[in-house]
CSV table of C-alpha atoms in Angstrom, one decimal:
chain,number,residue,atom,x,y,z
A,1,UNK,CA,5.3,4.4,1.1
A,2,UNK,CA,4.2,7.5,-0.6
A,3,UNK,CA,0.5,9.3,-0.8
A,4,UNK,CA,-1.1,10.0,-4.1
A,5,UNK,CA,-2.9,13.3,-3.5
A,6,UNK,CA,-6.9,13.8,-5.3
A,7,UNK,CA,-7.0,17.7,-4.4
A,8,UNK,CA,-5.3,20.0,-2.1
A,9,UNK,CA,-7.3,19.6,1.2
A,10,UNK,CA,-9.1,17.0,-0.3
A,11,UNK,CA,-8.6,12.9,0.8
A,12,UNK,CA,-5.2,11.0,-0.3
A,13,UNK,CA,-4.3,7.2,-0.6
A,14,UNK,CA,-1.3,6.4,1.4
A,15,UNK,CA,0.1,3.8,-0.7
A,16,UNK,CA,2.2,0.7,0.8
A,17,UNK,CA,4.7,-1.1,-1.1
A,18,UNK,CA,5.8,-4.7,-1.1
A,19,UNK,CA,9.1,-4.3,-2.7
A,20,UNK,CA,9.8,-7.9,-3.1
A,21,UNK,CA,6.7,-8.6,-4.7
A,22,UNK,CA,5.8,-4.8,-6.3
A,23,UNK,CA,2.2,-5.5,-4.9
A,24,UNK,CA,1.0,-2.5,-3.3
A,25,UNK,CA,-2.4,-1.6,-0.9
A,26,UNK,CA,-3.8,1.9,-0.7
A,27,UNK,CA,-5.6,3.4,2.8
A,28,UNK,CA,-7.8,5.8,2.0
A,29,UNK,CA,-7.0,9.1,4.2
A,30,UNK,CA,-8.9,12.2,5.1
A,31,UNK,CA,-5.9,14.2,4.7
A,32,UNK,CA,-2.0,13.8,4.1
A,33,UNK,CA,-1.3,15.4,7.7
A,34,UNK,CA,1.6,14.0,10.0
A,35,UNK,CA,-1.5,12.4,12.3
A,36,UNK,CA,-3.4,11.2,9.8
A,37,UNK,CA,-0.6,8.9,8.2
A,38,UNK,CA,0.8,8.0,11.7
A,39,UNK,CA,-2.7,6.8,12.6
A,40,UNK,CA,-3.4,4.6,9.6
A,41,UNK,CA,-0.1,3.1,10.0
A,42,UNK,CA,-0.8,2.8,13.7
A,43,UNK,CA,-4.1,0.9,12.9
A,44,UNK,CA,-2.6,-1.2,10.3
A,45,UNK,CA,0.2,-2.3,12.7
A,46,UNK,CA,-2.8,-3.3,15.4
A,47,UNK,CA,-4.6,-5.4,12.8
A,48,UNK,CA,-1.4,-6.8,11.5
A,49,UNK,CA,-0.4,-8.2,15.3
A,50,UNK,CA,-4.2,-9.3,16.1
A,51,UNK,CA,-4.1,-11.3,13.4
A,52,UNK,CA,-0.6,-13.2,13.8
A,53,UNK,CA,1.6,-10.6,11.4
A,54,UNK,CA,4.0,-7.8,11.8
A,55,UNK,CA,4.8,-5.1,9.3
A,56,UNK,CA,8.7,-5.7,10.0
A,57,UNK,CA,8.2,-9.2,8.6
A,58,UNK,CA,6.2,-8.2,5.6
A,59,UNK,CA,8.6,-5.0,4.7
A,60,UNK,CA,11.8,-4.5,6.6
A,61,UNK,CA,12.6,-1.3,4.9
A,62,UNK,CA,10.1,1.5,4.2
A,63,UNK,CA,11.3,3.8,1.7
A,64,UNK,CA,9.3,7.0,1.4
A,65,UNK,CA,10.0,10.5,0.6
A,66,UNK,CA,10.6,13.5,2.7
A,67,UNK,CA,6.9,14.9,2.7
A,68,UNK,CA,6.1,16.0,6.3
A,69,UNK,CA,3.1,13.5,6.2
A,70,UNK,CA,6.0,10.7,6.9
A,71,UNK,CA,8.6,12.8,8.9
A,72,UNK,CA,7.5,10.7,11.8
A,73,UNK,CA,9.9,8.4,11.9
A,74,UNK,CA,9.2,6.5,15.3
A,75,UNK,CA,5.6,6.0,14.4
A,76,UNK,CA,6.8,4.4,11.2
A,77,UNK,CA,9.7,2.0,12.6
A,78,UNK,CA,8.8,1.1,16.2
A,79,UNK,CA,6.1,-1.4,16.4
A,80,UNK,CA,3.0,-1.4,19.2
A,81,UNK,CA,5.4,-2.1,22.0
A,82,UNK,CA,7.8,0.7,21.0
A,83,UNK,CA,10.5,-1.9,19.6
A,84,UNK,CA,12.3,-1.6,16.3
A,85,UNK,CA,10.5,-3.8,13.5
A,86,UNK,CA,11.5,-1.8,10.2
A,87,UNK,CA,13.3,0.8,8.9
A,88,UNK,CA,12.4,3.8,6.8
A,89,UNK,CA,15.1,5.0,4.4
A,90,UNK,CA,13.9,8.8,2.6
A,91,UNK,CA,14.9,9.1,-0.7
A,92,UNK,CA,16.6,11.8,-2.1
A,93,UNK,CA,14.1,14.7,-3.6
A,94,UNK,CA,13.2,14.6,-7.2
A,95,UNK,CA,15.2,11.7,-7.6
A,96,UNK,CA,11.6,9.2,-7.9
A,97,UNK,CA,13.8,6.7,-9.9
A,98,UNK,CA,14.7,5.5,-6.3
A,99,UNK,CA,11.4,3.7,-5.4
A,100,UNK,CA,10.5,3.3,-9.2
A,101,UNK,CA,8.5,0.5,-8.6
A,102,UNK,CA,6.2,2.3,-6.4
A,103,UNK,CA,6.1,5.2,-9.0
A,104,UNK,CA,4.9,2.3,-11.9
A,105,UNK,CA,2.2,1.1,-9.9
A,106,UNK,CA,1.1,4.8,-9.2
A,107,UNK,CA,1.2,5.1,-13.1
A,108,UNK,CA,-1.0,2.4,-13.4
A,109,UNK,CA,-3.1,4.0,-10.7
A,110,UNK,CA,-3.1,6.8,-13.0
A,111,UNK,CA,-4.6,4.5,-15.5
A,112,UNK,CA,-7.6,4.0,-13.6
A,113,UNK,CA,-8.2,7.4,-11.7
A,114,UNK,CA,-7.0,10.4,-14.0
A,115,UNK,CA,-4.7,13.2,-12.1
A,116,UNK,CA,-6.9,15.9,-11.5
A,117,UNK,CA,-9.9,13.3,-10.2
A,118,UNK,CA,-10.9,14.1,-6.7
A,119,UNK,CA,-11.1,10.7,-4.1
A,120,UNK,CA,-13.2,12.9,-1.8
A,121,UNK,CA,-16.3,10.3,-3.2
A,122,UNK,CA,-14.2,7.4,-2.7
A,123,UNK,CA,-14.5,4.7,0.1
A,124,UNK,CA,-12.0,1.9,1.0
A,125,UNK,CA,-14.2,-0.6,-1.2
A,126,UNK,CA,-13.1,1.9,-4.2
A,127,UNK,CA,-9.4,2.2,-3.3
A,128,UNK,CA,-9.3,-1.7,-3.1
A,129,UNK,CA,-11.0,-1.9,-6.1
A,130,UNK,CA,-8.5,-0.2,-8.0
A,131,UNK,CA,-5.2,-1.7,-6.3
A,132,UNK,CA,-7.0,-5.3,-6.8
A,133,UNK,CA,-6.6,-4.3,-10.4
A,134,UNK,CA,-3.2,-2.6,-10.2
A,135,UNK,CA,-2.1,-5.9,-8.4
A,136,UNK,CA,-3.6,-8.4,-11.0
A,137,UNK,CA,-1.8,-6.5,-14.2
A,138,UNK,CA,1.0,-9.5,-15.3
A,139,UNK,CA,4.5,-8.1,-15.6
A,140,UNK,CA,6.7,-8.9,-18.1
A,141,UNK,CA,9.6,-8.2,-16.0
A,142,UNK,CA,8.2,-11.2,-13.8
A,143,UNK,CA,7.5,-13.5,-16.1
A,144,UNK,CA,4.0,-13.3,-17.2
A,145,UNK,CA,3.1,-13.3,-13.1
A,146,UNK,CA,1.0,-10.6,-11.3
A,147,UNK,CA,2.2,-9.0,-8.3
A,148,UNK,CA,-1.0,-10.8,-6.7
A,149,UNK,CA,0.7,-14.2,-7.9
A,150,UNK,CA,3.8,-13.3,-6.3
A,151,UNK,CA,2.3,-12.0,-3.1
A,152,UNK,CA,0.5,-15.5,-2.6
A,153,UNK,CA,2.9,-17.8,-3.1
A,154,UNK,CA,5.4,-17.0,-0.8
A,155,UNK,CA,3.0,-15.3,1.6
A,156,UNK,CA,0.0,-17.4,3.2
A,157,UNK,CA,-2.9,-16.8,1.7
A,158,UNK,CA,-4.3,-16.2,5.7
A,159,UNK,CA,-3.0,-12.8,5.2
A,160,UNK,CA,-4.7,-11.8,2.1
A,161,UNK,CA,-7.9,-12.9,3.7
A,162,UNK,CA,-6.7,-11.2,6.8
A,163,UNK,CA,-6.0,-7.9,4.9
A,164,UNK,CA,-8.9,-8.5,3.0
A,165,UNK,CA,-7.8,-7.6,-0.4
A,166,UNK,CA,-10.5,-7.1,-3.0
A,167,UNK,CA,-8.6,-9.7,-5.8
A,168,UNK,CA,-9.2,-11.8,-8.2
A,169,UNK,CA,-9.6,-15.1,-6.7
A,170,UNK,CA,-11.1,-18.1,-8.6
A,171,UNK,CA,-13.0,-15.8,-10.5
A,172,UNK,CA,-14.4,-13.9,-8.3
A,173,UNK,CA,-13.6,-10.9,-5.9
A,174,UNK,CA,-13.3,-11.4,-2.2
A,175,UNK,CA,-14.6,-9.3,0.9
A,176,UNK,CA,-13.5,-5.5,1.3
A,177,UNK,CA,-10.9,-4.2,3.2
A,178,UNK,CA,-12.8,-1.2,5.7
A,179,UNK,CA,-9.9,0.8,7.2
């Protein structure tokens, strides 16, 4: 879990990685305060349960960095009834190569969105957009699969329909995630 910041003050993307599959969703935030990231996590947990999923099933382990935006470490591991569904484990500062995966796929962000571009403008239709894309590049480290592909066939595709992922699906793009 980490945020990629547009502009101090400005909105962020909280960024959520599947580690087993290196595919990755964004939530676009107002801000990279404390409250803001426990809220969007909060809400993600909710939609997760009222559709049939929990975040402890999907990642066990969070692994995040220090930033005060995640120092809320309750809000992160204790699911809606207040019982222990995952874990978060901080990495060590300046030491990124220890969620590198997450830092590739904010490189490929980078691709897309230069540093320096402001996501004030954005909406969540954007953000998915751009992690539809990020998700779709194939890998050489996984064989010529996407971390889309990999995401789907162990998980059922209810969820990406759930989560409503814009993806490439059959040649077209599905419906629009509004967080």
């Amino acid at each position: 879990m980490d945020t990629v910041i547009g502009r101090t003050g400005g909105k962020v993307i909280l960024t959520i990685h599947f580690t087993a599959f290196n595919f990755m969703i964004g939530i676009l935030s107002d801000n990279k305060s404390l409250g803001e990231v426990t809220s969007k996590i909060k809400r993600l947990k909710q939609t997760l349960v009222d559709n049939g999923f929990s975040l402890g099933k999907l990642i066990p382990v969070l692994f995040t960095d220090n930033g005060g935006e995640f120092s809320n470490v309750s809000g992160f591991e204790l699911n809606l009834e207040a019982e222990k569904e995952t874990g978060v484990f901080y990495c060590h500062p300046y030491y990124s190569c220890e969620k590198g995966k997450i830092e590739k796929n904010h490189t490929l962000f980078r691709d897309i969105v230069p540093k320096g571009k402001y996501f004030d403008k954005f909406s969540q239709e954007t953000v998915n957009l751009i992690f539809s894309h990020v998700n779709a590049i194939k890998r050489e480290i996984f064989k010529g699969k996407s971390p889309y592909d990999l995401f789907t066939f162990p998980i059922h595709r209810s969820l990406l329909l759930f989560l409503e992922f814009l993806v490439f699906l059959r040649k077209r793009l599905s419906n629009l995630l509004n967080f």
